[in-house]
Amino acid sequence: MKGMLFDVVGQPLRLTECRLPEPLENEVLIKVLACGVCRTDLHIVDGELPEPKPRLIPGHEIVGTVAALGRNVHAFERGDRVGVPWLGRTCGACAYCLSGRENLCDSPLFTGYTRDGGYAEYAVADSRFCFSMPAQFSDAEAAPLLCAGLIGYRSYRMTGEGRLLGIYGFGAAAHIITQIAAHDGREVHAFTRPGDISTQNFAKRLGAVWAGDSDSMPPVLLDAAIIFAPVGSLIPLALRATAKGGVVVCGGIHMSDIPSFPYRLLWEERVIRSVANLTREDGRMLLDAAARVPVRTSVQLFPLDQANQALDQLRSGKVEGAAVLVPPD
Ligand SMILES: [Zn+2]
Ligand SMILES: [Zn+2]
């Protein structure tokens, strides 16, 4: 099989002939039909996350069909369509796993980071961490749900019940969460790179009541804000735009340094918190919500061998919605 291999920080991914992996006891071999391109993939290839697997195949939004099963797999059959998320495996035994917080597991494996992912024709995944995908989404449309949607939804749940919601950074996650939040009766305020009118218009089309530049104030103080952009300087801006008692949720895995800011921005019981990874329960909740709303994902397709171009476009903010890689038939 062919896969896009990440070897060295700063070098393009390399399309390589790889050995077809064999599924172990609880694993499934998946023929990849689509794999989303996530900002985390950029952080990995840019060397911003520590210790990726050597000779790594990135990609953790995999949609495909089961081609072979390990002998302990009973939940799926050959030909079933499954989705593989970022959380590739947990230990099941640490204090976090045992208290319903498997997203914080002490010895996890992450798809496309510490184990091989889906920038390839085939991938192997632990079946216990795979999802059945709602039939109404095509393969490419389903892919962004698996990280942008799923970790976006966890971030959204952390904002609480407030009606006035801000979203900083309007990429793949925001374009999904805006639709769900609007459906829930939230008033979404979308913040983009200053001057990015086309993304602001995109946000309004998806249900945002207001869209503007990230350094501007919204027309009302927000109950909560989510920051999806990996930009630390957005934290004081989001605090400034948030009402007393509000929460600012950082949804990304990496962020540039946070500049110092006056304590009064945080005072009055404002909260800053981060979100890490996902639980399988998050996945079930998001897939259920996405099917119910229903969410319409906006995808830009790239052939597998153009993974580098997809990453470049994501880096320069040129992707509207989500980029998705599609292997050859
Ligand atoms: Zn654990
Ligand atoms: Zn991701």
PDB file of N, CA and C and ligand atoms in Angstrom, residues 38 40 60 147, ligand 2:
ATOM      1  N   CYS A  38      -6.148  17.898   9.716  1.00  0.00           N
ATOM      2  CA  CYS A  38      -6.438  18.677  10.919  1.00  0.00           C
ATOM      3  C   CYS A  38      -5.253  19.582  11.240  1.00  0.00           C
ATOM      4  N   THR A  40      -3.835  19.855  13.933  1.00  0.00           N
ATOM      5  CA  THR A  40      -2.871  19.081  14.735  1.00  0.00           C
ATOM      6  C   THR A  40      -1.828  18.411  13.837  1.00  0.00           C
ATOM      7  N   HIS A  60      -5.808  11.671  11.542  1.00  0.00           N
ATOM      8  CA  HIS A  60      -6.615  11.062  12.606  1.00  0.00           C
ATOM      9  C   HIS A  60      -8.105  11.369  12.425  1.00  0.00           C
ATOM     10  N   CYS A 147     -12.528  14.738  14.255  1.00  0.00           N
ATOM     11  CA  CYS A 147     -11.695  15.493  15.198  1.00  0.00           C
ATOM     12  C   CYS A 147     -12.239  16.892  15.343  1.00  0.00           C
TER      13      CYS A 147
HETATM   14 ZN    ZN B   2      -7.415  16.869  14.985  1.00  0.00          ZN
END
